[in-house]
XYZ file of C-alpha atoms in Angstrom:
514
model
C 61.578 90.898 125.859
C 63.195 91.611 129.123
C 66.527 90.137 128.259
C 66.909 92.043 125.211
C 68.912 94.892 124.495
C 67.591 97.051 121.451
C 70.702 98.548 119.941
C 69.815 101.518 117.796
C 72.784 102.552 115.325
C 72.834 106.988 115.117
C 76.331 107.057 112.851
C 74.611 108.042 109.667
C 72.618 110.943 111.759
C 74.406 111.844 115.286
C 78.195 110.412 113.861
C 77.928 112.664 110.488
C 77.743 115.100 112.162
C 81.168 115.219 113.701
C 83.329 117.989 111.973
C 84.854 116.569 108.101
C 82.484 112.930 109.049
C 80.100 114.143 106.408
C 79.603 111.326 103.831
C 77.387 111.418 100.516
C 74.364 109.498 99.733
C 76.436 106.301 98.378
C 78.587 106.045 101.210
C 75.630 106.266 103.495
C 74.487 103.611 101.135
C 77.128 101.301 102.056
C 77.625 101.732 105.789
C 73.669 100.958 106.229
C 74.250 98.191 104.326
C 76.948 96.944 106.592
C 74.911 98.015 109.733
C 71.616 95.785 108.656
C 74.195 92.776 107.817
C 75.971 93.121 111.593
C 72.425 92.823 113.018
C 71.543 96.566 114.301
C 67.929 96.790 115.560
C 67.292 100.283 114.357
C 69.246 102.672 111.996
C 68.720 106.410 112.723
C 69.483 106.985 109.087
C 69.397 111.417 109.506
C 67.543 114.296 109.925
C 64.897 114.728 106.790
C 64.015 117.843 107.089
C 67.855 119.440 106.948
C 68.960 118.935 103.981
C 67.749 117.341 100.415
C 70.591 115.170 100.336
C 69.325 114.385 104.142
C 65.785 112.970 103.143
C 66.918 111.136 100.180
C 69.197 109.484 101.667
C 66.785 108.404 104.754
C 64.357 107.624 101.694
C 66.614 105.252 100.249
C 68.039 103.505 103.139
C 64.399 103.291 104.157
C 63.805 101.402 100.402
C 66.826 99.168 99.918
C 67.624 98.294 103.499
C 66.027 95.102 104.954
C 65.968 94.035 108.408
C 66.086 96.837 111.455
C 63.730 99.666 111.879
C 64.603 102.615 109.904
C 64.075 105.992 111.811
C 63.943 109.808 110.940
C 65.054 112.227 113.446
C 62.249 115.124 114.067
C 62.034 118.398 115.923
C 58.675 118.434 117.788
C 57.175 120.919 115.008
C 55.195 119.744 111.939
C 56.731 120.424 109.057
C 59.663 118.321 110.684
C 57.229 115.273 111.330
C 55.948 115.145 108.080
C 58.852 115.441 106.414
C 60.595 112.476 108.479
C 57.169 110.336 107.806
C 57.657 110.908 104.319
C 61.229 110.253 104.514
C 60.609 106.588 106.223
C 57.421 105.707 104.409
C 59.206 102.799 102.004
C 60.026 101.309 105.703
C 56.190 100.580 105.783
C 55.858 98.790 109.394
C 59.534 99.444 109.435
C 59.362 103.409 109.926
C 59.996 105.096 113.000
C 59.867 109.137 113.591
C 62.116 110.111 116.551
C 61.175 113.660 117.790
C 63.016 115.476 120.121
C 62.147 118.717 122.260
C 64.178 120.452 124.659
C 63.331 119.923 128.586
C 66.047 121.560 130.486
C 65.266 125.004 132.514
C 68.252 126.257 130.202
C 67.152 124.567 127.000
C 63.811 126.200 127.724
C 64.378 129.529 128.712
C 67.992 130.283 126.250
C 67.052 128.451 123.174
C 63.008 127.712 123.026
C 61.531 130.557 125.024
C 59.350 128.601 126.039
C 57.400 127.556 129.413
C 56.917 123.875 130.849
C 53.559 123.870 129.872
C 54.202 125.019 126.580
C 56.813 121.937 125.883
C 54.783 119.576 127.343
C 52.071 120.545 124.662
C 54.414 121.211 121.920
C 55.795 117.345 122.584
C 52.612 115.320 122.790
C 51.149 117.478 119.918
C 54.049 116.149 118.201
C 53.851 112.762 119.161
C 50.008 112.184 118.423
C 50.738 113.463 114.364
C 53.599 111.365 114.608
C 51.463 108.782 115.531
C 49.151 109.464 112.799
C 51.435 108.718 110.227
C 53.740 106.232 110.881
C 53.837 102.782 113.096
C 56.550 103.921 115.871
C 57.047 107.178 117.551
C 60.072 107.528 119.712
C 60.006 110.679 121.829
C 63.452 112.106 123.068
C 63.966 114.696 125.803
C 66.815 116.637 124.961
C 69.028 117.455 127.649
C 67.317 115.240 129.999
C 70.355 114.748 132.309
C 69.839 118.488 133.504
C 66.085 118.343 133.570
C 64.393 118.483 136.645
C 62.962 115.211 137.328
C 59.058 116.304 138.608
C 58.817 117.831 134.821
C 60.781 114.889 133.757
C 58.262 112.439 134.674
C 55.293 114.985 133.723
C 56.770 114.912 130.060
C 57.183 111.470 129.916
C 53.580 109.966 131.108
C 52.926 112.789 128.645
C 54.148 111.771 125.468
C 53.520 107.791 126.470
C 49.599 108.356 126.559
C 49.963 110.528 123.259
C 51.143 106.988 121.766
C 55.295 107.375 122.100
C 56.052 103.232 122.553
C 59.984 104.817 123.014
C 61.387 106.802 125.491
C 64.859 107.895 124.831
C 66.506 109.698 127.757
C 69.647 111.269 126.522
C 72.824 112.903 128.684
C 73.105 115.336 125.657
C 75.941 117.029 126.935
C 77.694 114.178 128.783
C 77.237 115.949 132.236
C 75.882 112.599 134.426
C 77.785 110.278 136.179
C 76.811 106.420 135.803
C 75.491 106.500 139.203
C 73.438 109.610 138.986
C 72.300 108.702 135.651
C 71.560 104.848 136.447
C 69.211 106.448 139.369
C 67.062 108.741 137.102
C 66.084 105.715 135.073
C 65.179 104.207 137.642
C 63.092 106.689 139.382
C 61.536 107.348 136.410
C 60.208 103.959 135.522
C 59.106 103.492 139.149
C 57.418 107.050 139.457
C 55.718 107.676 135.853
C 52.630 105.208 136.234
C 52.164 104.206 132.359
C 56.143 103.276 132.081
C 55.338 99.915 131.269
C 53.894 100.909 127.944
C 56.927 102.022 126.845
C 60.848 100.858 126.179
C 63.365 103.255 127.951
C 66.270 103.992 125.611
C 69.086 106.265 126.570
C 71.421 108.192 124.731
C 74.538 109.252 126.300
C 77.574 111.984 125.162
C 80.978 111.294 126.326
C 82.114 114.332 127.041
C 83.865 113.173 130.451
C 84.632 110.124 128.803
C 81.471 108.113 130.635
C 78.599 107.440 127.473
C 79.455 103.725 128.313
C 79.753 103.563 131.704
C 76.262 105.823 131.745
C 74.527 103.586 129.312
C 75.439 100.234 131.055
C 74.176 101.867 134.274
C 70.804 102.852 132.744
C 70.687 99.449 131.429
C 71.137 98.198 135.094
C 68.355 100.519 136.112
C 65.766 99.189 133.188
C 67.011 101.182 130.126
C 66.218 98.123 126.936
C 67.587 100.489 124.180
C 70.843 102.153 124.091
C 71.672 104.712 121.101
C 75.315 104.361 120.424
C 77.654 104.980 116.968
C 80.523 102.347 115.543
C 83.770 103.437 116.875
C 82.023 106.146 119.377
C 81.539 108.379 116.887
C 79.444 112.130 117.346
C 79.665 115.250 118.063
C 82.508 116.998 119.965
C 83.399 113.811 122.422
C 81.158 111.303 120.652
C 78.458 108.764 121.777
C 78.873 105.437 123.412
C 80.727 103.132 120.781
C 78.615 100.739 119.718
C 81.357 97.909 119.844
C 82.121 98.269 123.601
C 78.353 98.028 124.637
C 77.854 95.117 122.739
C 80.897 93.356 123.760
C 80.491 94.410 127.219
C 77.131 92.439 127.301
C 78.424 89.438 125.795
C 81.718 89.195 127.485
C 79.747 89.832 131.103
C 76.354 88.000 130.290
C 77.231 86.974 134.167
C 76.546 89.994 135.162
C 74.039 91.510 133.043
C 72.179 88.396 131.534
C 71.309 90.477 128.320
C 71.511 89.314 124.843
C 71.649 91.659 121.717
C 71.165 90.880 118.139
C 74.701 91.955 116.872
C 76.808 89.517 115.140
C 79.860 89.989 116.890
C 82.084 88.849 114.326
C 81.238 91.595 112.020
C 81.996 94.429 114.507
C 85.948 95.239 113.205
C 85.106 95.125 109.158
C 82.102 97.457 110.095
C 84.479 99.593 112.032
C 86.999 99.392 109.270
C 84.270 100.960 106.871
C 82.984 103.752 109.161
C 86.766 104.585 109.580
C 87.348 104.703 105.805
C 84.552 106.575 104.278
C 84.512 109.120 107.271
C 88.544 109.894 107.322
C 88.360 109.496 111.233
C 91.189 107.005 111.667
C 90.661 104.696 115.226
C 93.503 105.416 117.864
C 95.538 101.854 117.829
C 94.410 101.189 122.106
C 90.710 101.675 120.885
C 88.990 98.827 122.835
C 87.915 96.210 120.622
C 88.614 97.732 117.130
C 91.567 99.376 118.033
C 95.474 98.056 116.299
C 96.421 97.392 119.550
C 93.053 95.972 121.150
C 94.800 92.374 121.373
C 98.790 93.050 121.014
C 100.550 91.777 123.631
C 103.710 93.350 123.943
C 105.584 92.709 127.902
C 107.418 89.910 128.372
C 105.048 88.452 131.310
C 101.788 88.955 129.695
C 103.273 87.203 126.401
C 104.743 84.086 128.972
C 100.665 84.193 130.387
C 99.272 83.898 126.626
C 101.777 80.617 125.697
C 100.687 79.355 128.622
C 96.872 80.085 128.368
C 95.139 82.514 126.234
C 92.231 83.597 129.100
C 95.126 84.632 130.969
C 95.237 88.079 129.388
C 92.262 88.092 126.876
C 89.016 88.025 127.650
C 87.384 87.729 124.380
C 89.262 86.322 121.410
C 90.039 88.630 118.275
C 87.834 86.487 116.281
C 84.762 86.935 118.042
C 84.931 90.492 117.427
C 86.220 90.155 113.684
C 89.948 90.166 113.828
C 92.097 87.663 111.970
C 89.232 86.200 110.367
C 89.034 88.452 106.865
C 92.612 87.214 105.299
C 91.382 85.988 101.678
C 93.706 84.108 98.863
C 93.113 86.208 95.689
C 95.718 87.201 93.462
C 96.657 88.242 89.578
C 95.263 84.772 88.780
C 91.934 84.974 90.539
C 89.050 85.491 87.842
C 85.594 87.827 88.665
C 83.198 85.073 89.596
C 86.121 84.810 92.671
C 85.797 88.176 93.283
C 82.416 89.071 92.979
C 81.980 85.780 95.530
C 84.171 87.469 97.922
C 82.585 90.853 98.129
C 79.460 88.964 98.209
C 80.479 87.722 101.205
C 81.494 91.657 102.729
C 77.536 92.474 101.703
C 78.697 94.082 98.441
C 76.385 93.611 95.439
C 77.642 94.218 92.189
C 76.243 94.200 88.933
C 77.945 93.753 86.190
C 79.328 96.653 84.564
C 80.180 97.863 87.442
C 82.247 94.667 88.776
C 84.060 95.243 85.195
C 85.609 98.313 86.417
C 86.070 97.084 90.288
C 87.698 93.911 88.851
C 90.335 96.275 86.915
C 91.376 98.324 89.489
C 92.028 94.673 91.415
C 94.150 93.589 88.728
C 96.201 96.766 88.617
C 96.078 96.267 92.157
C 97.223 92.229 92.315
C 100.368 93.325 89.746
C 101.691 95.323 92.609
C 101.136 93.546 95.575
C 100.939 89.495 96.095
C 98.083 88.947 98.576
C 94.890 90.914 98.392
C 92.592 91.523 101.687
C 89.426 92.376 102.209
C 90.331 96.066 103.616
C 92.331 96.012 99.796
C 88.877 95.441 98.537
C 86.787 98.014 100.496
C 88.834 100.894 99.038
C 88.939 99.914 95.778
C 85.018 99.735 95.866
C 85.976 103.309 97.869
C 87.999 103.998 94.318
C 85.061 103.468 91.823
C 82.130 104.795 93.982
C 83.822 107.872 94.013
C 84.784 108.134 90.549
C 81.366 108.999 89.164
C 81.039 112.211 90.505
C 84.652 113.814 89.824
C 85.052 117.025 88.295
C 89.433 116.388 88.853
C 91.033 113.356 88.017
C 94.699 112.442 89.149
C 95.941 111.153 85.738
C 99.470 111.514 85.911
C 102.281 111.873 89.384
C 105.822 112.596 88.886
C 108.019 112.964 92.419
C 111.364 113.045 93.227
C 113.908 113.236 96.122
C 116.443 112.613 97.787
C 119.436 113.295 100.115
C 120.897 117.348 99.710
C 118.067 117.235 96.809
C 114.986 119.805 96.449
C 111.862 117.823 96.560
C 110.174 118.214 93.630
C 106.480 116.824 91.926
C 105.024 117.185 88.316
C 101.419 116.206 88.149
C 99.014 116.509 85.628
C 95.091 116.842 86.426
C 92.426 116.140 84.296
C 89.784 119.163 85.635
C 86.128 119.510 84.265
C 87.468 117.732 81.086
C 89.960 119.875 80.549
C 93.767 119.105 81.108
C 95.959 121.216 83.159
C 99.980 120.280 84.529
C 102.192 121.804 87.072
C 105.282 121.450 88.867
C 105.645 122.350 92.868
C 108.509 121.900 95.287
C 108.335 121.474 99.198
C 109.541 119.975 102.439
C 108.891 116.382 101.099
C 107.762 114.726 97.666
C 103.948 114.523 99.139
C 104.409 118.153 100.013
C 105.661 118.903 96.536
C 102.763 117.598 95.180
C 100.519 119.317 97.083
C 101.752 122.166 96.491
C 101.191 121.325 92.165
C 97.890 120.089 92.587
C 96.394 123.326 94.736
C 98.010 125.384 92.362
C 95.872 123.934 90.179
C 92.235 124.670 91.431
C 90.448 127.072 93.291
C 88.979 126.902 96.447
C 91.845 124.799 97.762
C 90.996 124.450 101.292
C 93.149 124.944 104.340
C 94.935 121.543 105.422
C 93.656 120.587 109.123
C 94.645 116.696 108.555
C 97.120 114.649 106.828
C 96.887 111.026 108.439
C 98.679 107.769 107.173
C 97.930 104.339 107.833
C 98.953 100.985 106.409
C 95.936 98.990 105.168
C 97.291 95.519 106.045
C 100.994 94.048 107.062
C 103.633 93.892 104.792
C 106.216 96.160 102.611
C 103.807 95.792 99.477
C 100.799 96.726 101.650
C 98.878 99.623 100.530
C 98.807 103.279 102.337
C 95.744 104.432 103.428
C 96.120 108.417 103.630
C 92.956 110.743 104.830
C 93.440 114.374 104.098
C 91.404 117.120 105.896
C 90.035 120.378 104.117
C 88.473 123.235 105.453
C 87.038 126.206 103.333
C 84.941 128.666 105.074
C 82.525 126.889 107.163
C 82.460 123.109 104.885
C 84.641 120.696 106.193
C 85.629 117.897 104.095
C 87.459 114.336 103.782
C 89.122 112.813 101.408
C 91.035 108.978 101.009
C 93.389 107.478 99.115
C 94.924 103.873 98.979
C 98.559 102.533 97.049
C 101.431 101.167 97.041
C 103.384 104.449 96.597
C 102.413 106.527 99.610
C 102.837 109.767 97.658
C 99.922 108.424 94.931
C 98.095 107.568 97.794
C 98.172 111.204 99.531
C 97.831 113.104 95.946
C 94.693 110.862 95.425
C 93.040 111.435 98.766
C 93.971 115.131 97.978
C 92.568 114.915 94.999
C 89.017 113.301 96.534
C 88.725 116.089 98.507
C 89.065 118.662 96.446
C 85.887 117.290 94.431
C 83.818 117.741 97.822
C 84.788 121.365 97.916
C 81.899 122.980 96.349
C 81.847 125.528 93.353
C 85.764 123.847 92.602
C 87.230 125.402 89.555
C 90.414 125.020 87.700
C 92.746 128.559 88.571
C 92.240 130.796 85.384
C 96.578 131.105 85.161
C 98.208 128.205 85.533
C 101.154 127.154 86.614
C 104.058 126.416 84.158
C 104.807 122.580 83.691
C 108.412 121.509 82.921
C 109.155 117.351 83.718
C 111.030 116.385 87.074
């Protein structure tokens, strides 16, 4: 269809892989999930072949997730291709293998050392066993935005008569401007002579701050797919955000007159999620999803919005998701309410485990009088989590105050065993910091400590994300309550257990009570 733009989701390959965005197979789980439900065409669910944890996940996104294509990202080389087709096989007419190869006369020369001619075989060789085994074969030309455009074309007419139905063109290191880029798409549809066989997809970096602008310019120029991650997520400067392409369309189908299959209402929970399980908070001007995306603060733009709300917005929050997720549930509210609600967020829960989600919501509901549904997300967060800890937070102890030392007692529950210690610091979430690393080993260097508030209000829960690095493995870790110092130990705590080989210290610290 002409008027259709493909939109083809790459958080759970090209966002994870932005430094501490790594998630584990049940998160990956749950943001598919909440990709299929917000109407994605295809889900680039990773990379098979890097890691074990890599193909089963792809495996069982490409099992339990109904609705878009599921694809599997492939170096042009066989054991990739098999691997990926393996990966995406539950998909059945679902499956897609993306394969990549270099084209660039650096790409070629530095990293493949390789010729032309060699690539262009390497690629269609890759694309014809793709072929074989799996119904979709998307070819990508890495680097495309510095490739010269005579091999350009060559590789492309290439790869479409070896059966690609895909062409993604990506500005892998955001170098293009929108013009520039907008112009090879078009020259390339006009000048390779099977480009009708094919969909031209582009995939743009935003290293100069222009994926957008680049994709929307490609789209201009014929481009009907455009790769893109929720909240721009990717390496180094990120991808074109997924929400701003989208909205773009919709908000100007005047001037593009293209429709996508998004449901735009489920854009800000989905961005919500991605935010939360990957620790990579969204900067309050974000457009769309950000805090401040429809705050109007000066005097004259407030007078505009009394007045008439087009005046200075044009979209409404609720289109996009805001306002619209505020839910009654409180101590008194039963599990059939619950359940019904995260129903309703595309959580299914069975019923032991609602048993356990519905008592951390009571605990919860004691402490604070309204419950939302960003409340909800973290305690599912809480219990997903808690199957696969080797330290458990089990007690917290902090106090300070004015002229006073700050000072935190905790007690930790490590590999069974349980261990207590006392630290002091700048600050009673320092303090406790400080007792809980004295507790294990590796500890990680701190690169983040980030706070938000979940929802409005003095009762609302603190969201806190806590960065750890240890040698080369990068790691997240959240934590939601009431008492922002809980809330930090805990996502302290969550990290820890993603550190791997983690190990209570052999000497402990002394405990004495605060």
């Amino acid at each position: 269809m002409t008027d259709r733009i493909h939109i083809f989701d790459t958080t759970l390959r090209d966002g994870e892989q932005s430094p501490g965005c790594s998630m584990n197979i049940d998160e990956k789980m749950r943001v598919a999930h909440a990709l299929a439900a917000l109407g994605v065409d295809i889900i680039e669910a990773g990379f098979p072949i890097a890691s074990p944890g890599d193909f089963e996940a792809v495996h069982r996104i490409a099992s339990e997730v109904h609705g878009p294509r599921i694809a599997g990202l492939a170096r042009a080389a066989e054991g990739d291709i098999r691997r990926a087709a393996e990966a995406v096989k539950p998909a059945g007419d679902y499956g897609r293998i993306h394969t990549f190869i270099a084209t660039s006369p650096i790409h070629m020369e530095a990293k493949l050392r390789m010729t032309p001619d060699q690539v262009v075989e390497r690629a269609v060789a890759a694309v014809k066993l793709a072929r074989s085994l799996v119904p979709e074969v998307e070819f990508s030309a890495e680097d495309a935005g510095r490739t010269e455009m005579d091999f350009l074309c060559r590789i492309v007419e290439a790869t479409i008569a070896a059966g690609a139905r895909v062409i993604n063109i990506p500005d892998t290191v955001g170098y293009m401007t929108p013009q520039e880029f907008g112009g090879r798409i078009r020259e390339l549809i006009e000048r390779v002579p099977n480009s009708h066989q094919a969909i031209f997809s582009v995939h743009c970096h935003n290293d100069l701050g222009l994926a957008v602008a680049n994709s929307l310019a490609a789209v201009e120029n014929g481009a009907r797919q455009v790769e893109c991650t929720i909240n721009g997520l990717g390496e180094r400067a990120g991808n074109a955000a997924l929400e701003e392409i989208v909205m773009i369309l919709r908000t100007r189908a005047d001037r593009y007159a293209l429709q996508t299959g998004v449901d735009t209402r489920k854009i800000v929970p989905t961005s919500k999620l991605v935010s939360q399980i990957t620790g990579m908070p969204i900067q309050p001007n974000k457009a769309i999803v950000g805090a401040n995306a429809f705050a109007h603060e000066s005097g004259i733009h407030q007078d505009g919005m009394l007045k008439h709300k087009k005046t200075y917005e044009i979209m409404t929050p609720e289109s996009v998701g805001w306002n619209t997720n505020r839910m009654v549930l409180g101590k008194h509210s039963g599990r059939a309410a619950l359940k019904s609600r995260y129903e309703q967020l595309g959580v299914e829960l069975d019923d032991e485990r609602l048993i356990e989600v519905f008592n951390r919501f009571k605990v919860l509901a004691d402490k604070k009088k309204d419950i939302f549904d960003e409340d909800l997300m973290f305690l599912i967060s809480e219990d997903a989590g808690e199957h696969d800890e080797r330290i458990k937070l089990i007690s917290l102890h902090a106090a300070s105050g004015t002229g006073d030392t700050p000072v935190a007692a905790v007690e930790l529950e490590i590999q069974g065993e349980l261990h207590k210690a006392t630290g002091e610091g700048d600050g009673p979430v320092d303090a406790a910091f400080k007792a809980i690393k004295s507790l294990v080993e590796p500890n990680g260097k701190l690169l983040l400590y980030a706070v938000n508030a979940i929802t409005a209000g003095t009762d609302a829960q603190g969201e806190v994300t806590v960065r750890l690095q240890d040698g080369d493995r990068i790691v997240n870790g959240q934590g939601a309550d009431t008492d922002i110092v809980v809330a930090s130990a805990k996502a302290l705590v969550a990290a820890l257990n993603k550190l791997p080989n983690m190990h209570a210290r052999a000497v402990h610290a002394q405990y004495s009570g605060v």
